[in-house]
Amino acid sequence: MSSSYALRVFRSSTTLFSSRSLTHASHIARCSPSLARRHYSEEKPNSTEGNNKQEPSAQKEKTEEKPSSPEAEALKAKEAEVTDLTSRLRYLQADFLNLQRNAAREKEQQRDFAITRFASDLLETVDVLAMALKSVPQAAVSSSSSSLDNSSSSSSSNPDNTSSSTSLPKTHEQYLQELHTGVEMTHRLLLQTLFKYHVKPFDPTGERFDPNRHEALYQAPIPGKEPGSVLECQKVGYMIRDRVLRAAQVGVVQDTS
């Protein structure tokens, strides 16, 4: 009886002790849940520590990138500005070179065509001299020269008759011949002076009518002539280099078709 009684007492005490330990454990778990989870989270603190170590490094990288990004933007802005200024400089250089070429060309044209107005006024004098030469036929000039030779020979053979026939030292034919020679020399010298400044005459007789170089005074149907060609040049034209100084005044063959 004593052994069985002792076994029951032992079982009851064991049950009571286990129930008390469970109650005490549950009470501790309710009061401090972190302590209850202490044995099951031994590895988690290590991972959190690793995360905590990685977070400062990432933060450091972010803090390092933040100051560099404005500098990179500023550098890009400066590079774009340099590119823009370089292109503008090239355009300005090209414009300056074109301006120099145009200025040199205009200067040369002003030098070449500076006497345009003066030459235009001088052409009237040339025309008057040409008309004076045309007013005396070449046959009269040749006949006067022959008569001049005859008179000189007759005067040498009979000086009394020549002195009685005229009181002038020269005959009228001699004066006419000298006048014609003087006018011709003046006309030739004036043309030579104009040639020095690249002013040259042109006679378009027989050429195709060009309204840029010719001035039509009349039209006439002429058989055997090509219509639209220059029939007669009443006033020669003049060119100063490659520019028309005065258009030639012409007559044009009319088209009869």
mmCIF file of C-alpha atoms in Angstrom:
data_model
loop_
_atom_site.group_PDB
_atom_site.id
_atom_site.type_symbol
_atom_site.label_atom_id
_atom_site.label_comp_id
_atom_site.label_asym_id
_atom_site.label_seq_id
_atom_site.Cartn_x
_atom_site.Cartn_y
_atom_site.Cartn_z
ATOM 1 C CA MET A 1 0.000 0.000 0.000
ATOM 2 C CA SER A 2 2.761 2.353 0.730
ATOM 3 C CA SER A 3 4.396 1.941 -2.682
ATOM 4 C CA SER A 4 1.203 2.558 -4.580
ATOM 5 C CA TYR A 5 0.438 5.524 -2.432
ATOM 6 C CA ALA A 6 3.905 6.887 -3.024
ATOM 7 C CA LEU A 7 3.445 6.474 -6.828
ATOM 8 C CA ARG A 8 0.199 8.460 -6.803
ATOM 9 C CA VAL A 9 1.776 11.217 -4.768
ATOM 10 C CA PHE A 10 4.674 11.412 -7.195
ATOM 11 C CA ARG A 11 2.365 11.629 -10.228
ATOM 12 C CA SER A 12 0.257 14.306 -8.656
ATOM 13 C CA SER A 13 3.257 16.402 -7.730
ATOM 14 C CA THR A 14 4.677 16.018 -11.222
ATOM 15 C CA THR A 15 1.426 17.146 -12.783
ATOM 16 C CA LEU A 16 1.194 20.086 -10.414
ATOM 17 C CA PHE A 17 4.760 21.098 -11.131
ATOM 18 C CA SER A 18 4.255 20.897 -14.910
ATOM 19 C CA SER A 19 1.096 22.929 -14.767
ATOM 20 C CA ARG A 20 2.766 25.598 -12.663
ATOM 21 C CA SER A 21 5.756 25.733 -15.025
ATOM 22 C CA LEU A 22 3.484 26.125 -18.051
ATOM 23 C CA THR A 23 1.519 28.842 -16.318
ATOM 24 C CA HIS A 24 4.704 30.652 -15.359
ATOM 25 C CA ALA A 25 6.028 30.340 -18.927
ATOM 26 C CA SER A 26 2.837 31.698 -20.455
ATOM 27 C CA HIS A 27 2.914 34.590 -17.987
ATOM 28 C CA ILE A 28 6.484 35.396 -18.935
ATOM 29 C CA ALA A 29 5.595 35.184 -22.645
ATOM 30 C CA ARG A 30 2.743 37.617 -22.159
ATOM 31 C CA CYS A 31 4.855 40.043 -20.211
ATOM 32 C CA SER A 32 7.923 40.032 -22.481
ATOM 33 C CA PRO A 33 7.275 38.599 -25.914
ATOM 34 C CA SER A 34 10.813 39.425 -26.956
ATOM 35 C CA LEU A 35 12.184 37.058 -24.361
ATOM 36 C CA ALA A 36 9.853 34.360 -25.545
ATOM 37 C CA ARG A 37 11.087 34.705 -29.049
ATOM 38 C CA ARG A 38 14.682 34.918 -28.027
ATOM 39 C CA HIS A 39 15.471 31.273 -28.710
ATOM 40 C CA TYR A 40 13.740 31.326 -32.121
ATOM 41 C CA SER A 41 15.273 34.496 -33.557
ATOM 42 C CA GLU A 42 18.949 34.047 -33.066
ATOM 43 C CA GLU A 43 19.708 34.387 -36.786
ATOM 44 C CA LYS A 44 17.496 37.406 -37.410
ATOM 45 C CA PRO A 45 19.630 39.879 -35.493
ATOM 46 C CA ASN A 46 22.547 38.977 -37.768
ATOM 47 C CA SER A 47 20.481 39.778 -40.919
ATOM 48 C CA THR A 48 19.285 43.012 -39.434
ATOM 49 C CA GLU A 49 22.809 43.927 -38.547
ATOM 50 C CA GLY A 50 23.832 43.243 -42.190
ATOM 51 C CA ASN A 51 20.978 45.380 -43.432
ATOM 52 C CA ASN A 52 21.950 48.088 -41.015
ATOM 53 C CA LYS A 53 25.496 47.919 -42.364
ATOM 54 C CA GLN A 54 24.309 48.076 -46.002
ATOM 55 C CA GLU A 55 21.933 50.952 -45.435
ATOM 56 C CA PRO A 56 24.654 53.414 -44.365
ATOM 57 C CA SER A 57 26.761 52.469 -47.411
ATOM 58 C CA ALA A 58 23.805 53.036 -49.726
ATOM 59 C CA GLN A 59 23.101 56.306 -47.973
ATOM 60 C CA LYS A 60 26.733 57.252 -48.421
ATOM 61 C CA GLU A 61 26.521 56.490 -52.154
ATOM 62 C CA LYS A 62 23.375 58.563 -52.439
ATOM 63 C CA THR A 63 25.003 61.427 -50.585
ATOM 64 C CA GLU A 64 27.999 61.148 -52.894
ATOM 65 C CA GLU A 65 25.832 61.112 -56.039
ATOM 66 C CA LYS A 66 23.773 64.096 -55.023
ATOM 67 C CA PRO A 67 26.645 66.624 -55.109
ATOM 68 C CA SER A 68 27.972 65.208 -58.431
ATOM 69 C CA SER A 69 24.697 65.487 -60.350
ATOM 70 C CA PRO A 70 24.532 69.331 -60.317
ATOM 71 C CA GLU A 71 28.159 69.451 -61.390
ATOM 72 C CA ALA A 72 27.443 67.086 -64.272
ATOM 73 C CA GLU A 73 24.485 69.197 -65.337
ATOM 74 C CA ALA A 74 26.578 72.341 -65.138
ATOM 75 C CA LEU A 75 29.306 70.651 -67.210
ATOM 76 C CA LYS A 76 26.779 69.614 -69.848
ATOM 77 C CA ALA A 77 25.399 73.143 -69.931
ATOM 78 C CA LYS A 78 28.896 74.568 -70.422
ATOM 79 C CA GLU A 79 29.646 72.084 -73.186
ATOM 80 C CA ALA A 80 26.425 73.041 -74.986
ATOM 81 C CA GLU A 81 27.309 76.707 -74.559
ATOM 82 C CA VAL A 82 30.800 76.112 -75.984
ATOM 83 C CA THR A 83 29.310 74.283 -78.983
ATOM 84 C CA ASP A 84 26.844 77.101 -79.576
ATOM 85 C CA LEU A 85 29.525 79.778 -79.314
ATOM 86 C CA THR A 86 31.816 77.826 -81.643
ATOM 87 C CA SER A 87 29.127 77.557 -84.300
ATOM 88 C CA ARG A 88 28.331 81.253 -83.942
ATOM 89 C CA LEU A 89 32.002 82.102 -84.287
ATOM 90 C CA ARG A 90 32.249 80.074 -87.482
ATOM 91 C CA TYR A 91 29.198 81.810 -88.915
ATOM 92 C CA LEU A 92 30.646 85.190 -87.993
ATOM 93 C CA GLN A 93 33.959 84.302 -89.625
ATOM 94 C CA ALA A 94 32.186 83.253 -92.812
ATOM 95 C CA ASP A 95 30.120 86.458 -92.812
ATOM 96 C CA PHE A 96 33.245 88.527 -92.259
ATOM 97 C CA LEU A 97 35.040 86.841 -95.160
ATOM 98 C CA ASN A 98 32.034 87.442 -97.424
ATOM 99 C CA LEU A 99 31.929 91.054 -96.292
ATOM 100 C CA GLN A 100 35.611 91.470 -97.124
ATOM 101 C CA ARG A 101 35.123 89.969 -100.585
ATOM 102 C CA ASN A 102 32.086 92.154 -101.279
ATOM 103 C CA ALA A 103 33.889 95.259 -100.039
ATOM 104 C CA ALA A 104 36.906 94.507 -102.247
ATOM 105 C CA ARG A 105 34.621 93.906 -105.243
ATOM 106 C CA GLU A 106 32.683 97.125 -104.620
ATOM 107 C CA LYS A 107 35.912 99.045 -104.187
ATOM 108 C CA GLU A 108 37.220 97.716 -107.487
ATOM 109 C CA GLN A 109 33.960 98.567 -109.239
ATOM 110 C CA GLN A 110 33.968 102.066 -107.797
ATOM 111 C CA ARG A 111 37.528 102.522 -109.020
ATOM 112 C CA ASP A 112 36.738 101.164 -112.481
ATOM 113 C CA PHE A 113 33.434 102.976 -112.951
ATOM 114 C CA ALA A 114 34.247 106.198 -111.091
ATOM 115 C CA ILE A 115 34.459 108.176 -114.345
ATOM 116 C CA THR A 116 31.154 106.896 -115.719
ATOM 117 C CA ARG A 117 29.371 110.237 -115.435
ATOM 118 C CA PHE A 118 32.374 112.155 -116.708
ATOM 119 C CA ALA A 119 32.798 109.809 -119.657
ATOM 120 C CA SER A 120 29.106 110.079 -120.498
ATOM 121 C CA ASP A 121 29.356 113.860 -120.668
ATOM 122 C CA LEU A 122 32.537 113.627 -122.695
ATOM 123 C CA LEU A 123 30.984 111.410 -125.343
ATOM 124 C CA GLU A 124 29.002 114.334 -126.716
ATOM 125 C CA THR A 125 32.262 116.097 -127.507
ATOM 126 C CA VAL A 126 33.502 113.021 -129.291
ATOM 127 C CA ASP A 127 30.280 112.923 -131.311
ATOM 128 C CA VAL A 128 30.662 116.573 -132.337
ATOM 129 C CA LEU A 129 34.197 115.965 -133.481
ATOM 130 C CA ALA A 130 33.084 112.925 -135.433
ATOM 131 C CA MET A 131 30.321 114.962 -137.105
ATOM 132 C CA ALA A 132 32.837 117.663 -137.987
ATOM 133 C CA LEU A 133 35.016 115.082 -139.676
ATOM 134 C CA LYS A 134 32.082 113.586 -141.563
ATOM 135 C CA SER A 135 30.956 116.993 -142.791
ATOM 136 C CA VAL A 136 34.010 117.194 -145.029
ATOM 137 C CA PRO A 137 34.034 114.439 -147.654
ATOM 138 C CA GLN A 138 37.215 112.540 -148.111
ATOM 139 C CA ALA A 139 37.191 113.403 -151.852
ATOM 140 C CA ALA A 140 37.257 117.112 -151.044
ATOM 141 C CA VAL A 141 40.162 116.607 -148.688
ATOM 142 C CA SER A 142 42.090 114.633 -151.302
ATOM 143 C CA SER A 143 41.296 117.187 -154.022
ATOM 144 C CA SER A 144 42.357 120.020 -151.764
ATOM 145 C CA SER A 145 45.653 118.296 -151.091
ATOM 146 C CA SER A 146 46.246 117.857 -154.841
ATOM 147 C CA SER A 147 45.311 121.461 -155.541
ATOM 148 C CA LEU A 148 47.615 122.468 -152.727
ATOM 149 C CA ASP A 149 50.486 120.758 -154.503
ATOM 150 C CA ASN A 150 49.590 122.395 -157.830
ATOM 151 C CA SER A 151 49.316 125.826 -156.294
ATOM 152 C CA SER A 152 52.624 125.462 -154.571
ATOM 153 C CA SER A 153 54.288 124.496 -157.859
ATOM 154 C CA SER A 154 52.638 127.362 -159.771
ATOM 155 C CA SER A 155 53.536 129.838 -157.081
ATOM 156 C CA SER A 156 57.130 128.795 -157.289
ATOM 157 C CA SER A 157 57.134 129.287 -161.073
ATOM 158 C CA ASN A 158 55.224 132.621 -161.052
ATOM 159 C CA PRO A 159 55.302 134.290 -157.648
ATOM 160 C CA ASP A 160 53.881 137.605 -158.950
ATOM 161 C CA ASN A 161 50.559 136.054 -159.966
ATOM 162 C CA THR A 162 50.035 134.324 -156.649
ATOM 163 C CA SER A 163 50.745 137.461 -154.708
ATOM 164 C CA SER A 164 48.306 139.409 -156.852
ATOM 165 C CA SER A 165 45.588 136.759 -156.781
ATOM 166 C CA THR A 166 45.427 136.409 -153.011
ATOM 167 C CA SER A 167 46.639 138.287 -150.011
ATOM 168 C CA LEU A 168 46.495 135.227 -147.661
ATOM 169 C CA PRO A 169 49.627 133.244 -146.930
ATOM 170 C CA LYS A 170 47.680 130.028 -147.627
ATOM 171 C CA THR A 171 44.805 129.079 -149.833
ATOM 172 C CA HIS A 172 41.349 128.120 -148.558
ATOM 173 C CA GLU A 173 42.008 124.518 -149.417
ATOM 174 C CA GLN A 174 45.100 124.551 -147.261
ATOM 175 C CA TYR A 175 43.202 125.946 -144.324
ATOM 176 C CA LEU A 176 40.470 123.352 -144.788
ATOM 177 C CA GLN A 177 43.027 120.572 -144.936
ATOM 178 C CA GLU A 178 44.733 121.760 -141.751
ATOM 179 C CA LEU A 179 41.398 122.137 -139.973
ATOM 180 C CA HIS A 180 40.401 118.632 -140.891
ATOM 181 C CA THR A 181 43.769 117.289 -139.744
ATOM 182 C CA GLY A 182 43.510 119.111 -136.411
ATOM 183 C CA VAL A 183 40.005 117.856 -135.747
ATOM 184 C CA GLU A 184 41.028 114.330 -136.653
ATOM 185 C CA MET A 185 43.984 114.447 -134.303
ATOM 186 C CA THR A 186 41.801 115.807 -131.497
ATOM 187 C CA HIS A 187 39.265 113.058 -132.043
ATOM 188 C CA ARG A 188 41.954 110.371 -132.057
ATOM 189 C CA LEU A 189 43.629 111.750 -128.924
ATOM 190 C CA LEU A 190 40.325 111.912 -127.088
ATOM 191 C CA LEU A 191 39.541 108.315 -127.948
ATOM 192 C CA GLN A 192 42.989 107.242 -126.773
ATOM 193 C CA THR A 193 42.360 108.982 -123.465
ATOM 194 C CA LEU A 194 39.087 107.130 -123.083
ATOM 195 C CA PHE A 195 40.799 103.852 -123.935
ATOM 196 C CA LYS A 196 43.057 104.327 -120.919
ATOM 197 C CA TYR A 197 39.977 104.155 -118.693
ATOM 198 C CA HIS A 198 38.536 101.141 -120.544
ATOM 199 C CA VAL A 199 35.952 103.177 -122.469
ATOM 200 C CA LYS A 200 35.702 101.726 -125.965
ATOM 201 C CA PRO A 201 33.287 102.365 -128.851
ATOM 202 C CA PHE A 202 31.455 99.649 -130.748
ATOM 203 C CA ASP A 203 29.637 99.729 -134.079
ATOM 204 C CA PRO A 204 26.927 97.023 -134.280
ATOM 205 C CA THR A 205 26.198 97.355 -137.999
ATOM 206 C CA GLY A 206 25.215 93.943 -139.381
ATOM 207 C CA GLU A 207 24.813 92.381 -135.930
ATOM 208 C CA ARG A 208 21.646 90.996 -134.391
ATOM 209 C CA PHE A 209 19.627 93.667 -132.603
ATOM 210 C CA ASP A 210 20.215 93.534 -128.850
ATOM 211 C CA PRO A 211 17.936 95.767 -126.739
ATOM 212 C CA ASN A 212 20.489 95.750 -123.947
ATOM 213 C CA ARG A 213 23.189 97.273 -126.154
ATOM 214 C CA HIS A 214 21.248 98.923 -128.990
ATOM 215 C CA GLU A 215 18.656 101.679 -129.224
ATOM 216 C CA ALA A 216 16.353 101.342 -132.234
ATOM 217 C CA LEU A 217 15.548 104.655 -133.912
ATOM 218 C CA TYR A 218 13.573 103.281 -136.864
ATOM 219 C CA GLN A 219 12.675 100.111 -138.771
ATOM 220 C CA ALA A 220 12.775 99.650 -142.504
ATOM 221 C CA PRO A 221 11.992 96.636 -144.731
ATOM 222 C CA ILE A 222 15.133 95.921 -146.710
ATOM 223 C CA PRO A 223 15.048 93.012 -149.177
ATOM 224 C CA GLY A 224 17.972 90.669 -148.912
ATOM 225 C CA LYS A 225 18.665 91.647 -145.286
ATOM 226 C CA GLU A 226 17.932 89.452 -142.311
ATOM 227 C CA PRO A 227 14.985 90.778 -140.298
ATOM 228 C CA GLY A 228 15.984 91.967 -136.858
ATOM 229 C CA SER A 229 19.553 92.827 -137.848
ATOM 230 C CA VAL A 230 21.123 96.266 -137.501
ATOM 231 C CA LEU A 231 20.920 98.137 -140.804
ATOM 232 C CA GLU A 232 22.702 101.376 -139.922
ATOM 233 C CA CYS A 233 24.462 102.856 -136.903
ATOM 234 C CA GLN A 234 23.819 106.560 -136.551
ATOM 235 C CA LYS A 235 25.617 106.872 -133.220
ATOM 236 C CA VAL A 236 28.194 104.368 -132.072
ATOM 237 C CA GLY A 237 27.812 102.847 -128.640
ATOM 238 C CA TYR A 238 30.353 102.846 -125.844
ATOM 239 C CA MET A 239 31.291 100.236 -123.264
ATOM 240 C CA ILE A 240 33.132 100.815 -120.010
ATOM 241 C CA ARG A 241 34.673 97.415 -119.312
ATOM 242 C CA ASP A 242 31.744 94.973 -119.497
ATOM 243 C CA ARG A 243 29.067 97.579 -118.812
ATOM 244 C CA VAL A 244 27.148 99.562 -121.415
ATOM 245 C CA LEU A 245 28.017 103.230 -121.076
ATOM 246 C CA ARG A 246 25.804 104.326 -123.951
ATOM 247 C CA ALA A 247 23.668 102.231 -126.234
ATOM 248 C CA ALA A 248 24.276 102.486 -129.955
ATOM 249 C CA GLN A 249 21.542 104.307 -131.885
ATOM 250 C CA VAL A 250 20.681 102.110 -134.867
ATOM 251 C CA GLY A 251 18.198 101.359 -137.584
ATOM 252 C CA VAL A 252 16.758 97.844 -137.670
ATOM 253 C CA VAL A 253 15.634 95.725 -140.646
ATOM 254 C CA GLN A 254 11.897 95.196 -140.409
ATOM 255 C CA ASP A 255 10.242 91.792 -140.807
ATOM 256 C CA THR A 256 7.849 91.916 -143.754
ATOM 257 C CA SER A 257 6.269 88.477 -143.269
#
